[in-house]
PDB file of C-alpha atoms in Angstrom:
ATOM      1  CA  UNK A   1      50.806  65.275 -32.476  1.00 53.00           C
ATOM      2  CA  UNK A   2      50.568  61.500 -32.225  1.00 50.00           C
ATOM      3  CA  UNK A   3      46.845  60.987 -31.865  1.00 54.00           C
ATOM      4  CA  UNK A   4      46.293  61.561 -35.560  1.00 54.00           C
ATOM      5  CA  UNK A   5      47.732  59.759 -38.579  1.00 53.00           C
ATOM      6  CA  UNK A   6      50.883  61.207 -40.063  1.00 57.00           C
ATOM      7  CA  UNK A   7      50.064  63.906 -42.590  1.00 62.00           C
ATOM      8  CA  UNK A   8      52.548  64.456 -45.381  1.00 65.00           C
ATOM      9  CA  UNK A   9      54.867  66.999 -43.798  1.00 83.00           C
ATOM     10  CA  UNK A  10      57.949  68.698 -45.107  1.00 94.00           C
ATOM     11  CA  UNK A  11      61.083  67.303 -43.437  1.00 96.00           C
ATOM     12  CA  UNK A  12      62.316  70.797 -42.649  1.00 97.00           C
ATOM     13  CA  UNK A  13      58.989  71.812 -41.113  1.00 94.00           C
ATOM     14  CA  UNK A  14      58.934  68.662 -38.984  1.00 94.00           C
ATOM     15  CA  UNK A  15      62.122  69.838 -37.275  1.00 96.00           C
ATOM     16  CA  UNK A  16      61.384  73.572 -37.397  1.00 95.00           C
ATOM     17  CA  UNK A  17      64.281  74.267 -39.749  1.00 97.00           C
ATOM     18  CA  UNK A  18      64.425  76.679 -42.684  1.00 96.00           C
ATOM     19  CA  UNK A  19      63.929  75.021 -46.062  1.00 94.00           C
ATOM     20  CA  UNK A  20      67.433  75.502 -47.424  1.00 94.00           C
ATOM     21  CA  UNK A  21      70.453  73.425 -48.326  1.00 94.00           C
ATOM     22  CA  UNK A  22      72.637  74.715 -45.494  1.00 94.00           C
ATOM     23  CA  UNK A  23      71.462  72.938 -42.346  1.00 96.00           C
ATOM     24  CA  UNK A  24      72.640  73.547 -38.803  1.00 97.00           C
ATOM     25  CA  UNK A  25      73.373  69.919 -37.918  1.00 97.00           C
ATOM     26  CA  UNK A  26      73.394  70.609 -34.173  1.00 98.00           C
ATOM     27  CA  UNK A  27      69.928  72.177 -34.428  1.00 97.00           C
ATOM     28  CA  UNK A  28      68.780  69.224 -36.546  1.00 98.00           C
ATOM     29  CA  UNK A  29      70.103  66.743 -33.976  1.00 98.00           C
ATOM     30  CA  UNK A  30      68.409  68.601 -31.117  1.00 97.00           C
ATOM     31  CA  UNK A  31      65.102  68.880 -32.990  1.00 96.00           C
ATOM     32  CA  UNK A  32      65.241  65.191 -33.897  1.00 96.00           C
ATOM     33  CA  UNK A  33      65.754  64.203 -30.258  1.00 95.00           C
ATOM     34  CA  UNK A  34      62.811  66.390 -29.247  1.00 94.00           C
ATOM     35  CA  UNK A  35      60.523  64.844 -31.867  1.00 91.00           C
ATOM     36  CA  UNK A  36      61.711  61.326 -30.999  1.00 89.00           C
ATOM     37  CA  UNK A  37      60.858  61.850 -27.338  1.00 87.00           C
ATOM     38  CA  UNK A  38      57.365  63.028 -28.304  1.00 85.00           C
ATOM     39  CA  UNK A  39      56.583  60.190 -30.705  1.00 80.00           C
ATOM     40  CA  UNK A  40      58.643  57.244 -29.474  1.00 75.00           C
ATOM     41  CA  UNK A  41      56.413  54.144 -29.683  1.00 71.00           C
ATOM     42  CA  UNK A  42      57.359  53.078 -26.134  1.00 74.00           C
ATOM     43  CA  UNK A  43      55.487  56.111 -24.815  1.00 74.00           C
ATOM     44  CA  UNK A  44      52.323  54.678 -26.351  1.00 75.00           C
ATOM     45  CA  UNK A  45      52.655  51.052 -25.284  1.00 74.00           C
ATOM     46  CA  UNK A  46      49.460  51.235 -23.226  1.00 73.00           C
ATOM     47  CA  UNK A  47      47.551  53.353 -25.769  1.00 76.00           C
ATOM     48  CA  UNK A  48      45.002  52.041 -28.213  1.00 80.00           C
ATOM     49  CA  UNK A  49      46.021  50.342 -31.437  1.00 81.00           C
ATOM     50  CA  UNK A  50      45.302  53.402 -33.601  1.00 81.00           C
ATOM     51  CA  UNK A  51      47.386  55.666 -31.397  1.00 80.00           C
ATOM     52  CA  UNK A  52      50.254  53.140 -31.294  1.00 78.00           C
ATOM     53  CA  UNK A  53      50.129  52.884 -35.084  1.00 82.00           C
ATOM     54  CA  UNK A  54      50.146  56.689 -35.424  1.00 81.00           C
ATOM     55  CA  UNK A  55      53.124  56.922 -33.049  1.00 80.00           C
ATOM     56  CA  UNK A  56      54.988  54.358 -35.125  1.00 83.00           C
ATOM     57  CA  UNK A  57      54.197  56.302 -38.314  1.00 85.00           C
ATOM     58  CA  UNK A  58      55.394  59.557 -36.762  1.00 86.00           C
ATOM     59  CA  UNK A  59      58.581  57.896 -35.505  1.00 86.00           C
ATOM     60  CA  UNK A  60      59.209  56.373 -38.926  1.00 88.00           C
ATOM     61  CA  UNK A  61      58.688  59.716 -40.658  1.00 91.00           C
ATOM     62  CA  UNK A  62      60.971  61.441 -38.151  1.00 92.00           C
ATOM     63  CA  UNK A  63      63.699  58.855 -38.770  1.00 94.00           C
ATOM     64  CA  UNK A  64      63.394  59.178 -42.550  1.00 96.00           C
ATOM     65  CA  UNK A  65      63.365  62.983 -42.369  1.00 96.00           C
ATOM     66  CA  UNK A  66      66.407  62.994 -40.101  1.00 98.00           C
ATOM     67  CA  UNK A  67      68.401  60.634 -42.333  1.00 98.00           C
ATOM     68  CA  UNK A  68      67.498  62.696 -45.396  1.00 98.00           C
ATOM     69  CA  UNK A  69      68.490  66.014 -43.867  1.00 98.00           C
ATOM     70  CA  UNK A  70      71.733  64.627 -42.351  1.00 98.00           C
ATOM     71  CA  UNK A  71      72.959  63.458 -45.769  1.00 97.00           C
ATOM     72  CA  UNK A  72      74.105  66.298 -48.039  1.00 97.00           C
ATOM     73  CA  UNK A  73      73.226  64.352 -51.208  1.00 97.00           C
ATOM     74  CA  UNK A  74      69.839  63.149 -49.969  1.00 97.00           C
ATOM     75  CA  UNK A  75      69.086  66.686 -48.731  1.00 98.00           C
ATOM     76  CA  UNK A  76      69.967  68.091 -52.175  1.00 97.00           C
ATOM     77  CA  UNK A  77      67.712  65.602 -53.963  1.00 96.00           C
ATOM     78  CA  UNK A  78      64.912  66.227 -51.445  1.00 97.00           C
ATOM     79  CA  UNK A  79      65.108  70.000 -51.941  1.00 97.00           C
ATOM     80  CA  UNK A  80      64.924  69.494 -55.696  1.00 96.00           C
ATOM     81  CA  UNK A  81      61.863  67.264 -55.235  1.00 95.00           C
ATOM     82  CA  UNK A  82      60.228  69.987 -53.128  1.00 95.00           C
ATOM     83  CA  UNK A  83      60.756  72.309 -56.081  1.00 95.00           C
ATOM     84  CA  UNK A  84      59.189  69.750 -58.452  1.00 94.00           C
ATOM     85  CA  UNK A  85      62.543  69.026 -60.102  1.00 94.00           C
ATOM     86  CA  UNK A  86      63.149  65.445 -61.148  1.00 90.00           C
ATOM     87  CA  UNK A  87      66.823  64.554 -60.832  1.00 90.00           C
ATOM     88  CA  UNK A  88      66.220  61.901 -63.527  1.00 82.00           C
ATOM     89  CA  UNK A  89      68.854  59.637 -61.982  1.00 77.00           C
ATOM     90  CA  UNK A  90      67.600  56.573 -63.854  1.00 76.00           C
ATOM     91  CA  UNK A  91      66.789  58.136 -67.204  1.00 74.00           C
ATOM     92  CA  UNK A  92      69.463  60.812 -67.604  1.00 75.00           C
ATOM     93  CA  UNK A  93      72.934  59.360 -67.229  1.00 75.00           C
ATOM     94  CA  UNK A  94      74.632  61.886 -69.503  1.00 81.00           C
ATOM     95  CA  UNK A  95      77.713  63.277 -67.798  1.00 88.00           C
ATOM     96  CA  UNK A  96      80.348  65.786 -68.848  1.00 90.00           C
ATOM     97  CA  UNK A  97      83.200  64.005 -70.665  1.00 93.00           C
ATOM     98  CA  UNK A  98      85.795  65.252 -68.161  1.00 94.00           C
ATOM     99  CA  UNK A  99      83.757  63.818 -65.291  1.00 94.00           C
ATOM    100  CA  UNK A 100      83.445  60.459 -67.050  1.00 93.00           C
ATOM    101  CA  UNK A 101      87.190  60.418 -67.726  1.00 96.00           C
ATOM    102  CA  UNK A 102      87.826  61.159 -64.051  1.00 96.00           C
ATOM    103  CA  UNK A 103      85.556  58.255 -63.098  1.00 94.00           C
ATOM    104  CA  UNK A 104      87.472  55.871 -65.367  1.00 96.00           C
ATOM    105  CA  UNK A 105      90.812  57.043 -63.987  1.00 97.00           C
ATOM    106  CA  UNK A 106      89.578  56.594 -60.416  1.00 98.00           C
ATOM    107  CA  UNK A 107      88.279  53.100 -61.140  1.00 97.00           C
ATOM    108  CA  UNK A 108      91.583  52.124 -62.713  1.00 98.00           C
ATOM    109  CA  UNK A 109      93.493  53.604 -59.757  1.00 98.00           C
ATOM    110  CA  UNK A 110      91.285  51.669 -57.333  1.00 98.00           C
ATOM    111  CA  UNK A 111      91.812  48.428 -59.242  1.00 97.00           C
ATOM    112  CA  UNK A 112      95.578  48.995 -59.285  1.00 98.00           C
ATOM    113  CA  UNK A 113      95.680  49.869 -55.581  1.00 97.00           C
ATOM    114  CA  UNK A 114      93.661  46.780 -54.682  1.00 96.00           C
ATOM    115  CA  UNK A 115      95.894  44.541 -56.781  1.00 96.00           C
ATOM    116  CA  UNK A 116      98.963  46.006 -55.072  1.00 97.00           C
ATOM    117  CA  UNK A 117      97.245  45.937 -51.651  1.00 96.00           C
ATOM    118  CA  UNK A 118      98.285  49.588 -51.379  1.00 96.00           C
ATOM    119  CA  UNK A 119      96.228  51.166 -48.596  1.00 96.00           C
ATOM    120  CA  UNK A 120      98.083  54.471 -49.011  1.00 97.00           C
ATOM    121  CA  UNK A 121      96.987  54.717 -52.637  1.00 97.00           C
ATOM    122  CA  UNK A 122      93.401  53.940 -51.647  1.00 97.00           C
ATOM    123  CA  UNK A 123      93.559  56.588 -48.899  1.00 97.00           C
ATOM    124  CA  UNK A 124      94.857  59.155 -51.406  1.00 98.00           C
ATOM    125  CA  UNK A 125      92.137  58.200 -53.877  1.00 98.00           C
ATOM    126  CA  UNK A 126      89.474  58.571 -51.195  1.00 98.00           C
ATOM    127  CA  UNK A 127      90.840  62.027 -50.341  1.00 98.00           C
ATOM    128  CA  UNK A 128      90.594  63.040 -54.017  1.00 97.00           C
ATOM    129  CA  UNK A 129      87.048  61.721 -54.271  1.00 98.00           C
ATOM    130  CA  UNK A 130      85.955  63.545 -51.120  1.00 98.00           C
ATOM    131  CA  UNK A 131      87.548  66.775 -52.308  1.00 98.00           C
ATOM    132  CA  UNK A 132      85.581  66.645 -55.559  1.00 97.00           C
ATOM    133  CA  UNK A 133      82.427  65.640 -53.669  1.00 98.00           C
ATOM    134  CA  UNK A 134      82.756  68.661 -51.372  1.00 98.00           C
ATOM    135  CA  UNK A 135      83.361  70.959 -54.349  1.00 98.00           C
ATOM    136  CA  UNK A 136      80.283  69.636 -56.163  1.00 98.00           C
ATOM    137  CA  UNK A 137      78.174  69.961 -53.008  1.00 98.00           C
ATOM    138  CA  UNK A 138      79.259  73.605 -52.693  1.00 97.00           C
ATOM    139  CA  UNK A 139      78.372  74.188 -56.353  1.00 98.00           C
ATOM    140  CA  UNK A 140      74.993  72.501 -55.848  1.00 97.00           C
ATOM    141  CA  UNK A 141      74.269  74.746 -52.878  1.00 96.00           C
ATOM    142  CA  UNK A 142      75.022  77.814 -54.998  1.00 97.00           C
ATOM    143  CA  UNK A 143      72.864  76.448 -57.826  1.00 97.00           C
ATOM    144  CA  UNK A 144      69.954  75.890 -55.444  1.00 94.00           C
ATOM    145  CA  UNK A 145      70.330  79.344 -53.898  1.00 91.00           C
ATOM    146  CA  UNK A 146      70.262  80.924 -57.360  1.00 95.00           C
ATOM    147  CA  UNK A 147      67.299  78.727 -58.425  1.00 95.00           C
ATOM    148  CA  UNK A 148      69.381  77.059 -61.143  1.00 97.00           C
ATOM    149  CA  UNK A 149      67.562  73.783 -60.622  1.00 96.00           C
ATOM    150  CA  UNK A 150      68.794  72.184 -63.839  1.00 94.00           C
ATOM    151  CA  UNK A 151      72.404  72.691 -62.737  1.00 96.00           C
ATOM    152  CA  UNK A 152      71.626  71.444 -59.222  1.00 97.00           C
ATOM    153  CA  UNK A 153      70.048  68.309 -60.730  1.00 95.00           C
ATOM    154  CA  UNK A 154      73.102  67.737 -62.965  1.00 95.00           C
ATOM    155  CA  UNK A 155      75.356  68.054 -59.939  1.00 97.00           C
ATOM    156  CA  UNK A 156      73.121  65.696 -57.955  1.00 96.00           C
ATOM    157  CA  UNK A 157      73.537  63.052 -60.652  1.00 95.00           C
ATOM    158  CA  UNK A 158      77.315  63.473 -60.563  1.00 96.00           C
ATOM    159  CA  UNK A 159      77.246  63.249 -56.781  1.00 97.00           C
ATOM    160  CA  UNK A 160      75.318  59.987 -57.026  1.00 95.00           C
ATOM    161  CA  UNK A 161      78.175  58.543 -59.087  1.00 95.00           C
ATOM    162  CA  UNK A 162      80.666  59.774 -56.508  1.00 97.00           C
ATOM    163  CA  UNK A 163      78.583  58.373 -53.655  1.00 97.00           C
ATOM    164  CA  UNK A 164      78.569  54.958 -55.316  1.00 96.00           C
ATOM    165  CA  UNK A 165      82.307  55.135 -55.929  1.00 98.00           C
ATOM    166  CA  UNK A 166      82.924  56.047 -52.271  1.00 97.00           C
ATOM    167  CA  UNK A 167      80.970  52.917 -51.336  1.00 97.00           C
ATOM    168  CA  UNK A 168      83.134  50.924 -53.763  1.00 97.00           C
ATOM    169  CA  UNK A 169      86.236  52.265 -52.013  1.00 98.00           C
ATOM    170  CA  UNK A 170      84.755  51.146 -48.694  1.00 96.00           C
ATOM    171  CA  UNK A 171      84.218  47.667 -50.124  1.00 96.00           C
ATOM    172  CA  UNK A 172      87.814  47.646 -51.364  1.00 96.00           C
ATOM    173  CA  UNK A 173      89.035  48.361 -47.832  1.00 94.00           C
ATOM    174  CA  UNK A 174      86.853  45.532 -46.508  1.00 94.00           C
ATOM    175  CA  UNK A 175      88.174  43.071 -49.084  1.00 92.00           C
ATOM    176  CA  UNK A 176      91.783  43.963 -48.360  1.00 91.00           C
ATOM    177  CA  UNK A 177      91.298  43.755 -44.598  1.00 91.00           C
ATOM    178  CA  UNK A 178      89.715  40.306 -44.729  1.00 84.00           C
TER     179      UNK A 178
END
């Protein structure tokens, strides 16, 4: 595997997993460990420069593939890319009005909770955000399974907003704890 440069390989194929949204995370973890053992650069420390470089490329691809498949949002976007669907995250920011209203309410609630140093309110907000995230991920899985790629892409864009807001909540915790 390592003696040749890294060909472009499907992340699912690299780990011997079916190309679908639902991933057996234990099987992914086991396959990742197996690939890592095979391509770890330390195994090629005494090899020639080309073989060491190929091992590093394989290890890098394995790491990227693993991180992509472990993340539900990244996995969704990757599956859409495999189906030649552009999520248009940068160019298409149109969102349903109810979703945008929810975002504004969440942002206001986060600002209020931070100002009041109310960790309970932030915890409750995070629970709400995660509940919606899980619902949208389930809907995206159904959309992918039914080949409704436009809907899956719309949901991916919404999930990107939620992902960013979850990170903002994490930053709020950090600010309040410091």
